[in-house]
XYZ file of C-alpha atoms in Angstrom:
667
model
C 9.041 -16.364 24.631
C 5.677 -15.573 23.082
C 3.549 -18.544 22.081
C 1.947 -19.322 18.744
C -1.455 -18.449 20.215
C -0.120 -15.051 21.258
C 0.958 -14.206 17.715
C -2.314 -15.406 16.204
C -4.058 -13.196 18.780
C -2.368 -10.134 17.233
C -4.181 -10.961 13.996
C -7.512 -11.919 15.519
C -7.835 -8.868 17.801
C -8.735 -6.436 14.973
C -10.852 -9.207 13.390
C -12.785 -9.442 16.664
C -13.131 -5.642 16.670
C -14.553 -5.796 13.135
C -17.152 -8.426 14.152
C -18.163 -6.561 17.300
C -18.470 -3.204 15.534
C -20.542 -4.600 12.657
C -22.733 -7.061 14.534
C -23.167 -5.255 17.863
C -22.511 -1.537 17.641
C -23.896 -0.826 14.197
C -27.369 -2.332 14.828
C -27.720 -1.767 18.602
C -25.451 1.093 19.710
C -25.635 3.414 16.716
C -26.465 6.301 19.071
C -23.058 5.859 20.777
C -20.617 5.645 17.845
C -17.695 6.699 20.053
C -17.801 3.263 21.690
C -17.028 1.635 18.318
C -13.738 3.529 18.108
C -12.833 2.440 21.642
C -13.298 -1.214 20.643
C -10.709 -0.923 17.863
C -8.346 1.205 19.964
C -8.465 -1.371 22.757
C -7.812 -4.195 20.294
C -4.840 -2.411 18.725
C -3.410 -1.506 22.134
C -3.394 -5.176 23.099
C -2.012 -6.085 19.658
C 0.829 -3.563 20.097
C 1.744 -5.034 23.482
C 1.852 -8.529 21.971
C 3.860 -7.213 18.990
C 6.482 -5.710 21.302
C 6.605 -9.040 23.139
C 7.115 -10.767 19.782
C 9.968 -8.389 18.921
C 11.596 -9.024 22.289
C 11.282 -12.787 21.781
C 12.878 -12.630 18.323
C 15.739 -10.469 19.630
C 16.422 -12.958 22.424
C 15.666 -16.262 20.697
C 16.109 -15.560 16.975
C 13.429 -16.491 14.418
C 10.520 -18.299 16.061
C 9.473 -21.631 14.560
C 5.924 -22.973 14.789
C 4.297 -25.975 13.167
C 2.068 -25.190 10.184
C -1.523 -26.394 10.001
C -2.789 -28.330 6.992
C -5.398 -26.471 4.971
C -5.955 -28.415 1.747
C -4.124 -31.111 -0.220
C -3.666 -30.784 -3.983
C -2.466 -34.071 -5.422
C 0.784 -34.855 -3.631
C 1.250 -31.333 -2.285
C -0.128 -29.838 0.917
C -1.154 -26.206 1.288
C -0.765 -25.125 4.895
C -1.468 -22.118 7.084
C 1.168 -21.025 9.540
C 3.351 -18.316 11.007
C 6.688 -16.995 9.792
C 8.092 -14.963 12.663
C 11.548 -13.639 11.894
C 13.130 -10.233 12.436
C 11.290 -8.707 9.452
C 7.940 -9.928 10.789
C 8.667 -8.650 14.291
C 9.621 -5.170 13.069
C 6.601 -4.928 10.773
C 4.193 -6.029 13.513
C 5.377 -3.192 15.754
C 5.146 -0.679 12.904
C 1.656 -1.748 11.790
C 0.067 -1.971 15.232
C 1.849 1.074 16.678
C 1.190 3.488 13.824
C -2.346 2.183 13.346
C -3.093 2.736 17.043
C -1.969 6.369 16.856
C -4.071 6.927 13.737
C -7.208 5.418 15.317
C -6.842 7.670 18.354
C -6.462 10.667 16.027
C -9.490 9.533 14.011
C -11.748 10.016 17.027
C -11.363 13.763 16.638
C -11.050 13.952 12.860
C -14.110 11.800 12.093
C -16.277 13.135 14.920
C -19.771 13.888 13.670
C -19.458 11.858 10.471
C -22.700 9.897 9.913
C -20.687 6.812 8.907
C -18.399 6.917 11.943
C -19.075 3.282 12.921
C -18.569 2.010 9.372
C -15.243 3.866 9.251
C -13.823 2.014 12.254
C -15.154 -1.303 10.977
C -13.256 -0.814 7.699
C -10.165 0.297 9.625
C -10.340 -2.955 11.611
C -10.378 -4.988 8.401
C -7.515 -2.997 6.902
C -5.279 -3.372 9.972
C -6.051 -7.093 10.322
C -5.258 -7.748 6.652
C -1.836 -6.114 6.937
C -1.031 -8.005 10.136
C -2.087 -11.254 8.457
C 0.141 -10.446 5.490
C 3.314 -9.964 7.522
C 2.900 -13.162 9.588
C 2.067 -15.483 6.659
C 4.335 -18.498 6.162
C 2.742 -19.658 2.912
C 2.593 -17.742 -0.356
C -1.100 -18.612 -0.877
C -1.916 -17.416 2.627
C 0.087 -14.255 1.926
C -1.740 -13.715 -1.367
C -5.147 -13.940 0.347
C -4.089 -11.274 2.849
C -2.529 -9.269 0.023
C -5.902 -9.079 -1.710
C -7.668 -8.262 1.563
C -5.326 -5.281 1.927
C -6.451 -4.209 -1.556
C -10.095 -4.614 -0.552
C -9.560 -2.573 2.607
C -7.925 0.233 0.652
C -10.789 0.222 -1.867
C -13.396 0.524 0.879
C -11.540 3.297 2.707
C -10.430 5.375 -0.301
C -14.063 5.365 -1.444
C -15.390 5.802 2.100
C -17.246 8.983 1.113
C -18.780 7.180 -1.845
C -21.402 9.903 -2.386
C -18.575 12.025 -3.815
C -17.864 11.084 -7.455
C -14.158 11.839 -7.061
C -13.846 9.438 -4.111
C -15.720 6.654 -5.896
C -13.557 7.109 -9.012
C -10.346 7.135 -6.934
C -11.320 3.879 -5.195
C -11.987 2.166 -8.513
C -8.740 3.487 -9.956
C -6.705 2.225 -7.006
C -8.385 -1.175 -7.149
C -7.900 -1.651 -10.893
C -4.318 -0.360 -11.134
C -3.133 -2.509 -8.237
C -4.870 -5.524 -9.793
C -2.561 -5.133 -12.806
C 0.438 -5.619 -10.553
C -1.286 -8.409 -8.641
C -1.705 -10.330 -11.894
C 2.088 -10.475 -12.178
C 2.318 -11.721 -8.596
C -0.286 -14.397 -9.363
C 1.708 -15.537 -12.416
C 4.778 -15.964 -10.208
C 2.768 -18.127 -7.795
C 1.399 -20.220 -10.674
C 4.905 -20.677 -12.084
C 6.074 -22.032 -8.745
C 3.050 -24.319 -8.514
C 3.465 -25.816 -11.981
C 7.134 -26.508 -11.269
C 6.346 -28.137 -7.931
C 7.824 -31.510 -8.950
C 11.383 -30.158 -8.678
C 10.653 -28.864 -5.161
C 8.933 -32.052 -4.036
C 11.881 -34.135 -5.243
C 14.043 -32.210 -2.781
C 11.525 -32.552 0.045
C 10.444 -28.901 -0.289
C 7.046 -27.292 -0.756
C 6.986 -24.602 -3.497
C 4.276 -22.654 -1.652
C 6.037 -22.378 1.719
C 8.102 -19.206 1.879
C 10.870 -20.795 3.959
C 11.143 -23.640 1.414
C 11.358 -21.138 -1.453
C 14.261 -19.477 0.363
C 15.919 -22.853 0.960
C 15.542 -23.764 -2.722
C 17.408 -20.711 -4.022
C 20.944 -22.109 -3.425
C 19.884 -25.385 -5.064
C 18.463 -23.486 -8.048
C 21.713 -21.560 -8.417
C 23.612 -24.848 -8.286
C 21.559 -26.207 -11.177
C 19.484 -28.734 -9.210
C 16.227 -27.109 -10.331
C 16.472 -27.148 -14.114
C 12.938 -25.797 -14.558
C 13.662 -22.746 -12.400
C 17.247 -22.117 -13.301
C 18.384 -18.963 -15.038
C 15.514 -17.131 -16.690
C 12.834 -19.012 -14.718
C 13.997 -17.577 -11.403
C 14.187 -14.109 -12.950
C 10.590 -14.339 -14.139
C 9.451 -15.357 -10.662
C 11.258 -12.322 -9.214
C 9.811 -10.000 -11.869
C 6.299 -11.305 -11.187
C 6.693 -10.662 -7.468
C 8.061 -7.192 -8.194
C 5.042 -6.437 -10.398
C 2.771 -7.037 -7.418
C 5.016 -4.935 -5.204
C 5.136 -2.105 -7.769
C 1.338 -1.970 -7.846
C 0.906 -1.788 -4.081
C 3.892 0.522 -3.532
C 2.950 2.785 -6.470
C 6.200 2.428 -8.390
C 6.490 3.665 -11.976
C 4.485 3.049 -14.126
C 1.796 1.876 -11.655
C 2.054 4.994 -9.481
C -0.988 6.804 -10.861
C -3.501 5.548 -8.272
C -1.805 6.892 -5.141
C -2.290 10.683 -5.568
C -5.984 10.153 -6.348
C -6.310 7.967 -3.248
C -6.142 11.198 -1.221
C -9.917 11.464 -1.735
C -10.352 9.219 1.295
C -10.332 10.548 4.885
C -6.921 11.881 5.908
C -6.315 9.261 8.650
C -6.853 6.624 5.953
C -4.187 8.316 3.842
C -1.855 8.283 6.836
C -2.391 4.560 7.413
C -2.035 3.666 3.724
C 1.177 5.659 3.356
C 2.854 4.809 6.638
C 2.103 1.253 7.695
C -0.174 -0.755 5.410
C -0.915 -0.606 1.677
C 2.240 0.920 0.240
C 4.506 -0.646 2.868
C 3.185 -4.039 1.737
C 5.028 -3.770 -1.596
C 8.410 -3.137 0.029
C 7.692 -5.907 2.532
C 6.903 -8.350 -0.304
C 10.233 -7.745 -2.031
C 12.041 -7.991 1.311
C 10.246 -11.239 2.152
C 11.432 -12.805 -1.123
C 14.795 -11.012 -1.182
C 16.848 -14.216 -1.628
C 14.929 -14.846 -4.877
C 15.808 -11.368 -6.149
C 19.380 -11.661 -4.944
C 19.849 -14.762 -7.135
C 18.940 -12.791 -10.302
C 21.178 -9.929 -11.388
C 18.590 -8.831 -13.944
C 15.809 -8.609 -11.362
C 18.042 -6.711 -8.930
C 19.057 -4.218 -11.612
C 15.439 -3.670 -12.665
C 14.427 -3.173 -9.030
C 17.202 -0.639 -8.444
C 16.628 1.396 -11.611
C 12.829 1.491 -11.307
C 13.079 2.483 -7.649
C 15.632 5.242 -8.218
C 13.757 6.610 -11.239
C 10.489 6.608 -9.288
C 12.182 8.531 -6.464
C 13.110 11.489 -8.671
C 10.092 11.183 -10.971
C 7.601 11.542 -8.098
C 9.649 14.245 -6.400
C 9.400 16.500 -9.469
C 5.591 16.323 -9.308
C 5.698 17.187 -5.614
C 7.495 20.424 -6.537
C 4.471 21.865 -8.361
C 1.468 20.377 -6.525
C -0.717 22.695 -4.437
C -2.813 20.100 -2.580
C -0.982 19.359 0.666
C -2.064 15.700 0.761
C -0.974 15.150 -2.817
C 2.416 16.693 -2.070
C 2.766 14.097 0.671
C 1.483 11.383 -1.681
C 4.214 12.149 -4.207
C 6.663 12.256 -1.331
C 5.591 8.747 -0.313
C 6.045 7.439 -3.863
C 9.507 8.997 -3.895
C 10.509 7.534 -0.518
C 9.248 4.110 -1.541
C 11.496 4.490 -4.567
C 14.411 4.931 -2.142
C 13.484 1.655 -0.443
C 13.093 -0.269 -3.695
C 16.375 1.105 -5.003
C 18.083 0.105 -1.757
C 16.792 -3.445 -2.093
C 17.929 -3.483 -5.725
C 21.524 -2.615 -4.846
C 21.593 -5.165 -2.012
C 21.107 -2.724 0.879
C 18.448 -4.892 2.511
C 18.972 -3.610 6.051
C 18.999 0.033 4.947
C 15.742 -0.429 3.015
C 13.871 -1.893 6.001
C 15.458 0.706 8.276
C 14.077 3.464 6.047
C 10.675 1.758 5.966
C 10.690 1.738 9.777
C 11.635 5.416 10.102
C 9.354 6.497 7.255
C 6.333 5.098 9.105
C 6.803 7.642 11.902
C 7.477 10.826 9.979
C 5.060 10.165 7.128
C 2.164 9.307 9.469
C 3.018 12.492 11.373
C 2.959 14.615 8.206
C -0.383 13.238 7.050
C -1.961 13.740 10.450
C -0.597 17.286 10.372
C -2.230 17.797 6.974
C -5.514 16.569 8.441
C -5.101 18.958 11.346
C -4.684 22.010 9.096
C -7.664 20.865 7.042
C -9.655 20.632 10.275
C -8.882 24.316 10.819
C -9.078 25.738 7.284
C -11.574 23.411 5.584
C -9.280 22.982 2.578
C -6.246 21.016 1.458
C -5.175 23.666 -1.070
C -2.049 25.363 0.271
C -2.776 28.474 -1.786
C -5.610 29.273 0.641
C -3.669 28.564 3.843
C -0.779 30.514 5.364
C -0.145 32.025 8.802
C -1.241 28.922 10.700
C 1.832 28.633 12.914
C 0.426 31.344 15.187
C -2.913 29.614 15.778
C -1.721 25.988 15.479
C 1.687 25.875 17.227
C 1.544 22.150 18.095
C 0.601 21.142 14.569
C 3.323 23.424 13.202
C 5.948 21.862 15.487
C 4.887 18.369 14.454
C 4.918 19.186 10.740
C 8.311 20.871 11.055
C 9.806 17.835 12.806
C 8.247 15.490 10.246
C 9.497 17.649 7.369
C 13.054 17.805 8.703
C 13.065 14.037 9.181
C 11.736 13.523 5.652
C 14.492 15.719 4.231
C 17.082 13.807 6.270
C 18.435 16.482 8.586
C 20.763 15.278 11.350
C 20.026 13.822 13.892
C 16.387 13.035 13.042
C 15.235 9.559 12.008
C 15.260 10.109 8.247
C 18.926 11.136 8.308
C 20.199 7.757 9.465
C 18.320 5.560 7.028
C 18.562 7.893 4.018
C 22.314 8.211 4.357
C 22.719 4.476 4.832
C 20.986 3.934 1.472
C 23.106 6.591 -0.223
C 26.223 5.091 1.355
C 25.504 1.707 -0.193
C 24.950 3.283 -3.611
C 28.166 5.341 -3.271
C 30.256 2.311 -2.299
C 28.911 0.112 -5.090
C 31.185 -0.293 -8.038
C 28.678 -0.991 -10.808
C 27.019 1.281 -13.342
C 23.655 0.559 -11.704
C 24.979 1.781 -8.341
C 26.249 4.989 -9.973
C 22.887 5.638 -11.655
C 21.031 4.969 -8.406
C 23.278 7.313 -6.433
C 22.947 10.105 -9.015
C 19.144 9.910 -9.108
C 18.787 9.663 -5.326
C 21.065 12.629 -4.599
C 18.994 14.748 -6.993
C 15.838 13.594 -5.210
C 17.399 14.740 -1.901
C 17.487 18.276 -3.314
C 13.945 18.056 -4.666
C 12.637 16.638 -1.376
C 14.170 19.490 0.611
C 12.626 22.082 -1.707
C 9.058 20.715 -1.918
C 8.937 19.914 1.809
C 9.742 23.453 2.880
C 7.619 24.903 0.099
C 4.758 23.013 1.743
C 5.633 24.219 5.246
C 6.049 27.860 4.217
C 2.861 27.982 2.149
C 0.881 26.347 4.950
C 2.197 27.949 8.128
C 3.991 31.182 7.251
C 2.863 34.505 5.819
C -0.737 35.641 6.157
C -3.863 33.498 6.244
C -5.493 33.465 2.806
C -9.063 32.587 3.659
C -9.209 28.806 3.738
C -12.194 27.055 2.217
C -14.190 30.271 1.946
C -11.611 31.807 -0.396
C -11.340 28.509 -2.279
C -15.114 28.327 -2.684
C -15.239 31.853 -4.084
C -12.887 30.740 -6.874
C -15.017 27.715 -7.793
C -18.305 28.553 -9.521
C -19.484 24.933 -9.216
C -19.650 23.765 -5.625
C -18.610 20.235 -4.756
C -21.174 18.025 -2.967
C -19.391 18.096 0.385
C -18.793 21.854 0.568
C -21.636 22.752 2.971
C -19.882 20.740 5.703
C -16.539 22.519 5.226
C -15.816 25.694 7.140
C -12.967 27.765 8.574
C -12.241 27.196 12.256
C -8.830 28.725 12.999
C -7.749 27.015 16.195
C -5.477 24.219 17.289
C -6.937 20.745 16.849
C -8.330 18.946 19.927
C -6.026 17.009 22.235
C -7.200 13.662 20.843
C -5.702 14.715 17.486
C -2.613 16.532 18.796
C -1.466 13.812 21.209
C -0.898 11.083 18.551
C 0.988 13.640 16.467
C 3.340 14.356 19.364
C 3.971 10.646 19.946
C 4.807 10.203 16.262
C 6.965 13.341 16.378
C 8.989 11.771 19.182
C 9.443 8.698 16.996
C 10.510 10.861 14.050
C 13.180 12.436 16.257
C 14.691 9.455 18.030
C 13.814 6.234 16.155
C 16.721 6.468 13.751
C 19.315 6.904 16.478
C 17.870 4.626 19.142
C 17.573 1.554 16.917
C 20.688 2.278 14.871
C 23.895 2.992 16.822
C 25.318 0.584 19.377
C 27.439 3.191 21.098
C 28.460 6.785 20.651
C 27.172 9.139 18.009
C 29.547 8.531 15.099
C 31.782 5.808 16.520
C 29.764 2.775 15.483
C 31.322 0.329 13.002
C 28.007 -1.425 12.306
C 24.298 -0.718 12.640
C 22.274 -2.816 15.066
C 19.062 -2.522 13.075
C 20.616 -3.775 9.859
C 22.376 -6.602 11.690
C 19.057 -7.624 13.204
C 16.855 -7.603 10.106
C 19.196 -9.025 7.449
C 18.220 -12.682 6.913
C 20.889 -15.358 6.913
C 20.156 -16.137 3.251
C 20.846 -12.563 2.118
C 24.551 -13.241 1.794
C 25.341 -10.163 -0.282
C 23.532 -7.684 1.983
C 26.374 -5.659 3.496
C 26.416 -3.524 6.637
C 28.351 -0.295 6.162
C 29.507 2.257 8.743
C 28.245 5.805 8.461
C 30.156 7.695 5.763
C 30.713 11.065 7.458
C 31.926 12.797 4.302
C 28.936 11.648 2.289
C 26.591 12.567 5.141
C 28.070 16.078 5.138
C 27.570 16.389 1.369
C 23.924 15.271 1.511
C 23.290 17.645 4.415
C 24.791 20.534 2.437
C 22.590 19.677 -0.559
C 19.482 19.489 1.621
C 20.224 22.718 3.499
C 21.005 24.535 0.241
C 17.619 23.677 -1.243
C 15.851 24.456 2.022
C 17.519 27.839 1.673
C 16.262 28.151 -1.901
C 12.705 27.361 -0.772
C 13.118 29.914 2.028
C 14.190 32.609 -0.414
C 11.285 31.979 -2.787
C 8.381 31.142 -0.453
C 9.336 32.866 2.812
C 11.384 35.879 1.749
C 9.389 36.457 -1.417
C 12.385 36.634 -3.744
C 11.242 36.551 -7.345
C 12.751 33.982 -9.672
C 14.555 35.725 -12.566
C 12.234 35.998 -15.538
C 14.586 34.153 -17.852
C 14.870 31.230 -15.447
C 11.105 31.154 -14.949
C 10.482 31.063 -18.699
C 13.084 28.344 -19.187
C 11.490 26.215 -16.481
C 7.909 26.839 -17.614
C 7.660 23.810 -19.980
C 9.049 21.488 -17.298
C 6.661 22.939 -14.732
C 3.723 22.418 -17.073
C 4.797 18.848 -17.756
C 5.084 18.031 -14.043
C 1.780 19.807 -13.282
C 0.051 17.561 -15.816
C 1.687 14.534 -14.127
C 3.652 13.868 -17.304
C 0.315 13.120 -18.999
C 0.406 9.595 -17.597
C -3.264 9.697 -16.573
C -4.173 11.002 -20.007
C -2.166 8.202 -21.614
C -3.844 5.496 -19.551
C -7.418 6.754 -19.339
C -7.917 8.485 -22.675
C -5.447 6.955 -25.080
C -5.118 3.346 -24.000
C -8.458 2.647 -22.298
C -10.916 5.017 -23.982
C -9.548 5.005 -27.526
C -7.061 2.210 -27.795
C -6.939 -1.532 -28.032
C -8.491 -2.064 -24.613
C -11.648 -0.228 -25.607
C -12.210 -2.610 -28.505
C -11.153 -5.593 -26.433
C -13.608 -4.545 -23.730
C -16.350 -4.069 -26.315
C -15.721 -7.507 -27.777
C -15.707 -9.148 -24.359
C -18.951 -7.365 -23.464
C -20.584 -8.626 -26.690
C -19.220 -12.138 -26.105
C -20.529 -12.148 -22.544
C -24.001 -10.899 -23.468
C -24.529 -12.781 -26.719
C -22.533 -15.993 -26.397
C -22.215 -16.733 -22.669
C -25.648 -15.389 -21.742
C -27.114 -16.920 -24.924
C -25.852 -20.390 -24.034
C -27.135 -20.082 -20.472
C -30.525 -18.764 -21.626
C -30.792 -21.577 -24.238
C -30.089 -24.216 -21.617
C -32.702 -22.679 -19.368
C -35.274 -22.615 -22.180
C -34.481 -26.222 -23.058
C -34.821 -27.371 -19.451
C -38.113 -25.567 -18.959
C -39.696 -26.863 -22.173
C -38.391 -30.427 -21.973
C -39.629 -30.520 -18.405
C -43.041 -29.227 -19.492
C -43.262 -31.888 -22.237
C -42.253 -34.695 -19.884
C -44.711 -33.367 -17.333
C -47.563 -33.751 -19.785
C -46.716 -37.460 -20.108
C -46.806 -38.034 -16.359
C -50.602 -37.985 -15.940
C -50.935 -40.612 -13.244
C -53.694 -42.431 -15.195
C -53.060 -46.207 -15.461
C -55.070 -46.619 -18.679
C -52.946 -43.958 -20.387
C -49.750 -45.762 -19.392
C -51.237 -49.088 -20.669
C -52.120 -47.463 -23.974
C -48.599 -46.053 -24.242
C -47.055 -49.438 -23.552
C -49.341 -51.086 -26.129
C -48.470 -48.507 -28.771
C -44.818 -48.982 -28.024
C -45.053 -52.750 -28.417
C -46.970 -52.274 -31.661
C -44.298 -49.946 -33.053
C -41.522 -52.369 -32.110
C -43.424 -55.239 -33.722
C -43.984 -53.304 -36.968
C -40.321 -52.337 -37.141
C -39.278 -55.925 -36.547
C -41.636 -57.316 -39.230
C -40.693 -54.703 -41.835
C -36.903 -54.470 -41.296
C -36.270 -57.617 -39.332
């Protein structure tokens, strides 16, 4: 069994890489930036080995228990730092370290020649360490610190090319929008803290995650009057607000498409294993809290299912390949949230596991085609399958897995989620199933639209054709050029490893025997916590799987007819769909609503103006007045301290005289 030190080492390895890269390579080995990448790759390789060992230990021994370490005492309550190593932690450690390792190897080729190469790998070290720290945290304060470090890492990496205005704006947008959700998470933590007396009376600590889980049955039984009923729901809603921000769920989804301004490997890491996965992980970590509130579960299910179809419709009309994948990620995260909301805990984590492989693969494929064409606009691609056969094969495998085509990874987890929604008997389950089955069709169409526009037909000129259509050149254009060839081995090899995962991960970790004969799923049995009493494990519904496959294949066929065969959409249909297309192209005017209506012209503009005036006039005025008073009082007192004895004697004499006069007159 792995020791406590071994698990802490998983966290400290990328931290050590960060320190070495910043303090050694940046000042002393800046002429050999390639060595900086090898430091992080070596650290993540060792971390992956230890993560696999952790997974093996949890499979054999069950959840691992380690003693927490006291950090600070607040009154009669102790805040500790420790490890929570259960099945969810073990799975997430393998996902984070494994996918991150592949992305860092790929980054060696993609970022080659960038003047900030060393800084890039330093930020990647911080980002990976923060996510690892998040998944191993045993205390909600410890988790919140790592949660904010993940936000910091995303801010630094989305705005990595900070000389580009679009990248700087995207980083700020991501940071601010996710802070809105984090405020809800903070309120949930504060609510637990201020109701700590009820926990302490039962010998529990309201900040320890395991104690929060243990308190849920007592809360349901009425022991915790302060947290009963609506109180528990508000805690769950606050946690979900934080998760919605990080996982880009409606209405806090607007930051994720703009986050594509960062380097493509950053996008792959954010979408597959870190930032957006953190939101799903947070809900899963506190699933017993959600499970105890029907209102919170319903809200989680409806928001997730709506986000799945909402984002998919925008993916149908987007021409930037990375933004298509960004909307796809938002949609797939909606699947996971909806699954958690209907009680399909195991299916949600199963889909998160599979999604890490095929989504990382798709983003790395998008970076590969950009490496060749110099653009992310699919309208200027085409014909790349002949010159980039390995990238094409990887993207095709990733796309089929995303759509959920048997027997690839996405098929198993997607159909398990749909099976839970189909078997549920409530109105919420019916709504979730209806929205998710529509998103299956949309996913199939936009995925193969992307593949056909990128790899089939004739090449349309790449960045050179794009530049000819843009009278105003962007600042980074001189470095972009067309180089039609397969990407180097250092970029192709990680894609092939991820492609293998996208093919087999769903089957290898799911069935126990046979292809369709299994009554239960091993993965779901492994990850479902003992406290998640209502989380069911369902056998594969063959009839439903056939229906979803037919839907997916039908819309792949529709995409083939339109984008590969060149069949024209009937004019009447095109005109009827034009308003909807325009609405989706404008992202449902959500950015306009937030940035122009609410922030620029609405209440927040006046609130911001008032706060700015208050800060400058009142706060700064008080501080400046205190400074002026201190300086002048000090100057006056300094004039009295002359050091001359006769002056002090005269002062004492005058003082005595004044006292005497006062005494004689008023005494």
